Short mmCIF file of C-alpha atoms and ligand atoms in Angstrom, two decimals:
data_model
loop_
_atom_site.label_atom_id
_atom_site.label_comp_id
_atom_site.label_asym_id
_atom_site.label_seq_id
_atom_site.Cartn_x
_atom_site.Cartn_y
_atom_site.Cartn_z
CA MET A 1 80.42 28.63 -20.40
CA ILE A 2 79.76 32.08 -21.87
CA LEU A 3 76.32 32.45 -23.42
CA ALA A 4 75.80 34.72 -26.39
CA ALA A 5 73.37 37.55 -25.67
CA GLY A 6 69.85 36.23 -26.03
CA SER A 7 70.82 32.59 -25.54
CA PRO A 8 68.33 30.62 -23.47
CA ALA A 9 69.42 30.00 -19.87
CA VAL A 10 70.90 26.55 -19.26
CA ARG A 11 68.36 24.38 -17.43
CA ALA A 12 68.58 20.99 -15.76
CA GLU A 13 66.81 18.16 -17.58
CA PRO A 14 63.14 17.99 -16.47
CA ALA A 15 63.52 14.33 -15.52
CA ARG A 16 66.41 15.18 -13.23
CA GLN A 17 64.65 18.22 -11.77
CA GLU A 18 61.74 16.06 -10.56
CA HIS A 19 64.00 14.49 -7.97
CA LEU A 20 65.52 17.72 -6.76
CA PRO A 21 64.48 19.30 -3.45
CA ARG A 22 62.07 22.24 -3.71
CA ILE A 23 63.43 25.46 -2.22
CA LEU A 24 61.35 28.57 -1.66
CA VAL A 25 63.48 31.72 -1.80
CA LEU A 26 61.94 34.65 0.08
CA ALA A 27 63.73 37.87 -0.90
CA THR A 28 63.74 40.83 1.48
CA GLY A 29 66.51 43.10 0.08
CA GLY A 30 69.88 43.94 1.59
CA THR A 31 73.34 44.25 0.08
CA ILE A 32 72.96 40.87 -1.60
CA ALA A 33 70.40 42.68 -3.77
CA GLY A 34 72.36 45.95 -3.90
CA THR A 35 73.92 47.52 -6.98
CA ALA A 36 76.89 49.85 -7.40
CA SER A 37 79.39 50.70 -10.10
CA ALA A 38 81.28 47.58 -11.14
CA ARG A 39 84.49 48.32 -9.23
CA SER A 40 82.85 49.61 -6.11
CA ALA A 41 82.10 47.73 -2.93
CA ILE A 42 80.95 50.92 -1.23
CA ALA A 43 78.48 53.75 -1.91
CA TYR A 44 75.60 51.51 -2.93
CA ASN A 45 71.92 51.04 -2.20
CA ALA A 46 70.86 47.92 -0.36
CA GLY A 47 67.94 46.37 -2.26
CA GLY A 48 67.26 47.03 -5.93
CA VAL A 49 67.76 43.59 -7.49
CA LEU A 50 64.78 41.26 -7.22
CA GLY A 51 64.91 37.76 -5.75
CA GLU A 52 64.17 36.16 -9.12
CA GLN A 53 67.11 38.02 -10.68
CA LEU A 54 69.39 36.97 -7.81
CA VAL A 55 68.45 33.33 -8.27
CA ALA A 56 68.87 33.54 -12.05
CA SER A 57 72.34 35.05 -11.66
CA VAL A 58 73.87 32.14 -9.76
CA PRO A 59 75.25 29.48 -12.10
CA GLY A 60 74.40 25.90 -11.14
CA LEU A 61 71.56 26.65 -8.69
CA ASP A 62 69.13 24.78 -10.91
CA GLN A 63 71.22 21.65 -10.49
CA LEU A 64 70.80 21.86 -6.70
CA ALA A 65 67.08 22.47 -6.35
CA VAL A 66 63.84 23.45 -8.00
CA ILE A 67 63.60 27.05 -6.91
CA LYS A 68 60.65 29.37 -6.58
CA ALA A 69 61.45 32.98 -5.66
CA GLU A 70 59.02 35.39 -4.00
CA GLN A 71 59.62 39.02 -3.11
CA VAL A 72 58.55 39.80 0.46
CA SER A 73 60.17 43.25 0.69
CA ASN A 74 63.08 45.08 -0.89
CA ILE A 75 64.68 47.00 1.95
CA GLY A 76 68.03 47.41 3.62
CA SER A 77 67.85 45.41 6.82
CA GLN A 78 68.42 48.58 8.86
CA ASP A 79 64.71 49.08 8.02
CA MET A 80 63.66 45.51 8.88
CA ASN A 81 60.56 45.49 11.05
CA SER A 82 57.96 43.36 12.77
CA GLN A 83 55.52 43.52 9.81
CA VAL A 84 58.04 41.84 7.51
CA TRP A 85 58.94 39.34 10.25
CA THR A 86 55.27 38.42 10.63
CA GLN A 87 54.86 38.07 6.86
CA LEU A 88 57.93 35.81 6.68
CA ALA A 89 56.79 33.64 9.58
CA LYS A 90 53.29 33.20 8.12
CA ARG A 91 54.53 32.44 4.60
CA ILE A 92 57.08 29.87 5.82
CA LYS A 93 54.50 28.10 7.98
CA GLN A 94 52.03 28.08 5.08
CA ALA A 95 54.64 26.75 2.61
CA PHE A 96 55.55 23.87 4.92
CA ASP A 97 51.95 23.14 5.98
CA ARG A 98 50.92 22.90 2.31
CA ASN A 99 54.06 20.91 1.45
CA GLU A 100 55.06 23.50 -1.14
CA ALA A 101 58.77 23.37 -0.24
CA ASP A 102 61.43 21.18 1.35
CA GLY A 103 63.38 24.17 2.62
CA VAL A 104 63.32 27.96 2.70
CA VAL A 105 66.10 30.45 1.95
CA ILE A 106 65.64 34.08 2.99
CA THR A 107 67.84 36.66 1.29
CA HIS A 108 68.42 39.49 3.76
CA GLY A 109 70.68 42.39 4.67
CA THR A 110 73.41 41.51 7.12
CA ASP A 111 72.89 44.36 9.62
CA THR A 112 69.89 42.81 11.37
CA MET A 113 70.04 39.29 9.94
CA GLU A 114 70.69 37.84 13.38
CA GLU A 115 67.51 39.46 14.71
CA THR A 116 65.31 38.10 11.92
CA ALA A 117 66.89 34.66 12.35
CA PHE A 118 66.32 34.73 16.11
CA PHE A 119 62.73 35.99 15.77
CA LEU A 120 61.84 33.23 13.30
CA ASP A 121 63.61 30.65 15.45
CA ASN A 122 61.33 31.52 18.35
CA VAL A 123 58.02 31.58 16.51
CA LEU A 124 58.45 28.75 13.99
CA ASP A 125 58.10 25.15 15.09
CA VAL A 126 59.33 23.48 11.91
CA SER A 127 61.72 20.64 11.21
CA LYS A 128 62.52 21.60 7.60
CA PRO A 129 65.48 23.93 7.07
CA VAL A 130 65.08 27.71 7.11
CA VAL A 131 68.30 29.49 6.08
CA LEU A 132 69.11 33.21 6.00
CA VAL A 133 71.77 34.50 3.64
CA GLY A 134 73.19 37.85 2.61
CA ALA A 135 76.29 39.51 1.28
CA MET A 136 78.79 42.08 2.44
CA ARG A 137 79.38 43.37 -1.09
CA PRO A 138 76.72 44.45 -3.59
CA SER A 139 75.73 42.17 -6.44
CA SER A 140 77.49 44.33 -9.03
CA ALA A 141 80.84 44.66 -7.17
CA VAL A 142 83.83 42.87 -8.69
CA SER A 143 84.26 40.97 -5.42
CA ALA A 144 80.55 40.21 -4.86
CA ASP A 145 80.15 37.49 -2.24
CA GLY A 146 76.39 37.11 -2.71
CA PRO A 147 76.32 34.50 -5.50
CA GLY A 148 78.57 32.07 -3.61
CA ASN A 149 76.69 32.64 -0.38
CA LEU A 150 73.33 32.08 -2.09
CA TYR A 151 74.58 28.89 -3.74
CA GLU A 152 75.70 27.55 -0.37
CA ALA A 153 72.50 28.64 1.39
CA VAL A 154 70.42 26.68 -1.15
CA GLU A 155 72.78 23.73 -0.74
CA VAL A 156 72.26 23.83 3.05
CA ALA A 157 68.49 24.33 2.83
CA ALA A 158 68.21 21.43 0.37
CA SER A 159 70.10 19.01 2.62
CA GLU A 160 68.43 16.43 4.89
CA LYS A 161 71.32 17.06 7.29
CA SER A 162 69.96 20.55 7.98
CA ARG A 163 66.63 19.35 9.41
CA ASN A 164 65.81 19.90 13.09
CA ARG A 165 68.54 22.47 13.59
CA GLY A 166 66.36 25.55 14.01
CA VAL A 167 66.83 28.62 11.84
CA LEU A 168 70.30 28.86 10.28
CA VAL A 169 72.49 31.59 8.78
CA VAL A 170 74.90 30.74 5.95
CA MET A 171 77.65 33.22 5.10
CA ASN A 172 81.20 32.82 3.80
CA ASP A 173 81.32 28.99 3.86
CA THR A 174 80.07 28.84 7.46
CA ILE A 175 76.77 27.62 8.95
CA HIS A 176 75.58 29.38 12.09
CA THR A 177 72.60 28.86 14.40
CA ALA A 178 70.18 31.73 15.04
CA ARG A 179 70.76 31.88 18.78
CA VAL A 180 74.53 32.35 18.75
CA VAL A 181 75.31 34.11 15.47
CA THR A 182 76.21 37.80 15.49
CA LYS A 183 77.66 40.35 13.08
CA THR A 184 81.10 41.40 14.31
CA ASN A 185 82.73 43.42 11.54
CA THR A 186 81.41 46.40 9.55
CA THR A 187 82.97 45.39 6.21
CA SER A 188 84.69 41.99 6.27
CA VAL A 189 83.08 39.07 4.42
CA GLN A 190 83.93 36.96 7.49
CA THR A 191 81.73 39.14 9.68
CA PHE A 192 79.44 36.53 11.27
CA LEU A 193 80.81 34.74 14.32
CA ASP A 194 79.34 32.64 17.13
CA PRO A 195 81.12 33.94 20.24
CA ASN A 196 79.65 31.60 22.84
CA ASP A 197 79.40 28.39 20.86
CA GLY A 198 81.37 28.30 17.63
CA PRO A 199 79.88 27.65 14.20
CA ALA A 200 77.35 24.88 13.60
CA GLY A 201 79.12 23.66 10.49
CA LEU A 202 80.94 24.35 7.26
CA VAL A 203 79.74 24.35 3.68
CA ASP A 204 81.49 24.54 0.33
CA PRO A 205 80.29 23.70 -3.16
CA ALA A 206 81.16 20.03 -2.62
CA SER A 207 80.06 19.26 0.93
CA ILE A 208 78.14 20.18 4.06
CA HIS A 209 79.60 19.27 7.41
CA TYR A 210 77.94 19.82 10.79
CA PHE A 211 80.08 19.57 13.93
CA MET A 212 77.27 18.15 16.09
CA PRO A 213 74.31 15.88 15.31
CA ALA A 214 70.91 17.60 15.09
CA ALA A 215 69.13 17.35 18.44
CA PRO A 216 65.47 17.93 19.28
CA ARG A 217 65.32 21.36 20.87
CA HIS A 218 63.37 22.58 23.83
CA LYS A 219 61.00 25.00 22.08
CA LEU A 220 59.05 27.74 23.78
CA ALA A 221 56.71 27.78 20.73
CA LEU A 222 55.84 31.42 21.18
CA ALA A 223 52.83 32.68 19.28
CA LEU A 224 53.03 35.68 16.97
CA PRO A 225 51.51 38.41 19.17
CA SER A 226 48.30 39.50 17.45
CA ALA A 227 48.61 43.06 18.78
CA GLY A 228 52.17 43.41 17.40
CA LEU A 229 55.37 43.49 19.42
CA PRO A 230 55.35 45.64 22.56
CA ARG A 231 57.80 48.49 23.06
CA VAL A 232 61.05 47.30 24.63
CA GLU A 233 64.02 49.68 24.72
CA ILE A 234 67.72 48.86 24.80
CA VAL A 235 69.70 51.14 27.12
CA TYR A 236 73.44 51.22 26.37
CA ALA A 237 75.62 51.47 29.48
CA HIS A 238 78.88 53.43 29.63
CA ALA A 239 81.20 55.10 32.12
CA ASP A 240 79.81 58.20 33.80
CA MET A 241 76.22 57.01 33.21
CA ASP A 242 73.22 58.78 34.68
CA ALA A 243 69.57 57.67 34.77
CA ASP A 244 68.38 59.78 31.81
CA GLN A 245 68.09 57.03 29.16
CA ILE A 246 66.14 54.82 31.58
CA GLU A 247 63.81 57.60 32.68
CA ALA A 248 63.17 58.45 29.02
CA ALA A 249 62.23 54.81 28.30
CA VAL A 250 59.84 54.77 31.26
CA HIS A 251 58.38 58.10 30.16
CA ASP A 252 57.85 56.65 26.65
CA HIS A 253 55.78 53.80 28.14
CA ALA A 254 58.27 51.03 27.43
CA LYS A 255 56.95 47.67 28.59
CA GLY A 256 60.47 46.38 28.95
CA ILE A 257 64.05 47.66 29.17
CA VAL A 258 67.11 45.64 28.17
CA LEU A 259 70.37 46.85 29.67
CA ALA A 260 73.34 46.52 27.30
CA GLY A 261 75.45 46.55 30.42
CA VAL A 262 79.16 46.99 30.92
CA GLY A 263 81.07 43.79 31.75
CA ASP A 264 78.74 41.09 33.06
CA GLY A 265 75.64 43.24 32.59
CA ASN A 266 76.45 45.96 35.09
CA ALA A 267 75.80 49.71 35.20
CA SER A 268 76.36 52.72 37.45
CA GLN A 269 74.52 53.06 40.78
CA ALA A 270 72.34 55.76 39.22
CA ALA A 271 71.34 53.54 36.30
CA LEU A 272 70.74 50.45 38.45
CA GLY A 273 68.61 52.52 40.85
CA ALA A 274 66.46 53.80 37.97
CA LEU A 275 66.12 50.25 36.59
CA GLU A 276 65.04 48.99 40.01
CA ASP A 277 62.38 51.71 40.09
CA ALA A 278 61.22 50.67 36.62
CA ALA A 279 60.99 47.01 37.68
CA ARG A 280 58.99 48.04 40.75
CA HIS A 281 56.50 49.71 38.38
CA GLY A 282 55.99 46.50 36.39
CA ILE A 283 58.45 47.15 33.55
CA VAL A 284 60.36 43.99 32.60
CA VAL A 285 64.08 44.72 33.13
CA VAL A 286 66.57 42.36 31.51
CA ARG A 287 70.31 42.60 32.07
CA SER A 288 72.45 41.76 29.02
CA SER A 289 75.97 42.89 28.14
CA ARG A 290 77.59 45.14 25.55
CA VAL A 291 80.76 42.98 25.67
CA GLY A 292 79.82 40.56 22.88
CA GLY A 293 80.78 37.27 24.52
CA GLY A 294 80.29 35.35 27.76
CA LEU A 295 77.25 34.99 30.00
CA VAL A 296 75.28 37.35 32.20
CA ASN A 297 74.41 35.27 35.27
CA ARG A 298 72.05 36.06 38.15
CA ASN A 299 73.13 37.71 41.40
CA VAL A 300 76.85 38.01 40.68
CA GLU A 301 77.66 41.73 40.90
CA VAL A 302 74.03 42.85 40.86
CA SER A 303 71.35 41.59 43.28
CA ASP A 304 68.75 40.49 40.73
CA ASP A 305 66.50 38.79 43.28
CA LYS A 306 66.25 41.96 45.33
CA ALA A 307 65.89 44.32 42.34
CA GLY A 308 63.40 42.18 40.39
CA PHE A 309 65.67 41.86 37.33
CA VAL A 310 65.95 39.13 34.71
CA VAL A 311 69.29 38.06 33.17
CA SER A 312 69.84 37.19 29.50
CA TYR A 313 72.64 34.58 29.86
CA ASP A 314 74.25 34.34 26.39
CA LEU A 315 71.74 36.51 24.52
CA ASN A 316 73.12 39.80 23.28
CA PRO A 317 70.98 42.91 23.85
CA GLN A 318 69.25 42.84 20.44
CA LYS A 319 68.22 39.20 20.87
CA ALA A 320 67.30 39.67 24.55
CA ARG A 321 65.07 42.52 23.40
CA LEU A 322 63.28 40.31 20.87
CA LEU A 323 62.71 37.48 23.34
CA THR A 324 61.41 40.00 25.90
CA GLN A 325 59.02 41.45 23.30
CA LEU A 326 57.75 37.99 22.36
CA LEU A 327 57.31 36.97 26.01
CA ILE A 328 55.41 40.13 26.94
CA GLY A 329 53.35 39.73 23.75
CA ASN A 330 52.49 36.21 24.94
CA GLY A 331 51.40 37.48 28.37
CA ILE A 332 54.57 36.46 30.23
CA THR A 333 55.46 39.53 32.28
CA THR A 334 56.46 38.77 35.87
CA PRO A 335 60.24 38.70 36.49
CA ALA A 336 60.05 35.08 37.69
CA ASN A 337 58.14 33.90 34.61
CA VAL A 338 60.26 35.90 32.18
CA GLN A 339 63.42 34.50 33.80
CA GLN A 340 61.96 31.00 33.60
CA ALA A 341 61.35 31.50 29.87
CA PHE A 342 64.93 32.76 29.35
CA ASP A 343 66.08 29.65 31.31
CA ASP A 344 63.87 27.35 29.20
CA ALA A 345 65.05 28.88 25.95
CA TYR A 346 68.71 28.49 26.99
N1 LIG B 401 72.80 47.85 5.26
C1 LIG B 401 72.81 46.58 4.58
C2 LIG B 401 71.65 45.75 5.09
O1 LIG B 401 71.71 45.25 6.19
C3 LIG B 401 74.11 45.90 4.79
C4 LIG B 401 74.21 44.49 4.27
O2 LIG B 401 73.30 43.87 3.76
O3 LIG B 401 75.30 43.93 4.38
O4 LIG B 401 70.68 45.63 4.39
#
């Protein structure tokens, strides 16, 4: 239906709305809230459209849920940071504790969406759905994917089927879990994949289908570190690598170093030697991989026991970094205890 300018928005009947789930939308910015000239899907600013406007622009949302939108930030997710993460975590916990909402949807840029999802997954112990959603094309582009994604995210967050599944990401008709999801393409709308596990489920305007039943998860229940997140650097391995990046991280007082290693989390002799030195000085060293799929296991090509290293298993470097920050922030710092926590979280 096309409304004449000034026509009141179409609303669900109040009687019907009473029985609808209550969804809290927390808006943080990103391309989903970006604007550009109508034909353009490039040269735009992430952020700019408010959460309330986003919600109001999606036809039919008010038939799915009673929605309350709050603006937490309005930034591109390249600028996402631990202050906003802490704000999100506190607001979600408060909303569920006070029974203000049956589910939460977070609108977010796609660049670091997997990191926000993984952070929240580790610090929230909630059974109600928490769903992150974004868009690859700005809200004013002819081919905007945000409205459809937001509709489906609300649908997923409003569903009983989504309870006890941890934090989820919904993009392009696909439901992903926080631990496995990763952005794999700079521009495609089908950018989010789950290399080590596959998607959790599928969603379209008519149905939600999960491939596996929800299962109670082993939760580390990590507290939000009151002193903020400690400094943990990611060092990117490559051919012809020297020790400079690692020495710079040590010099900058990093409390942890995550190796985005070649292959199964490997690096040159020079780099491994410098990492071993760092571990000997009490810096938490975690081996992950730059490859994007597969596991980094202990003591395969690198002698982790001897060097005092931790391995990240399936966690990519950016998620291994977050878990390392949270563990150190919770006082878990010895290689054995950090490894145990990575094992427990796996
Ligand atoms: N740079 C944007 C962001 O992450 C890209 C996006 O949202 O797709 O906020």
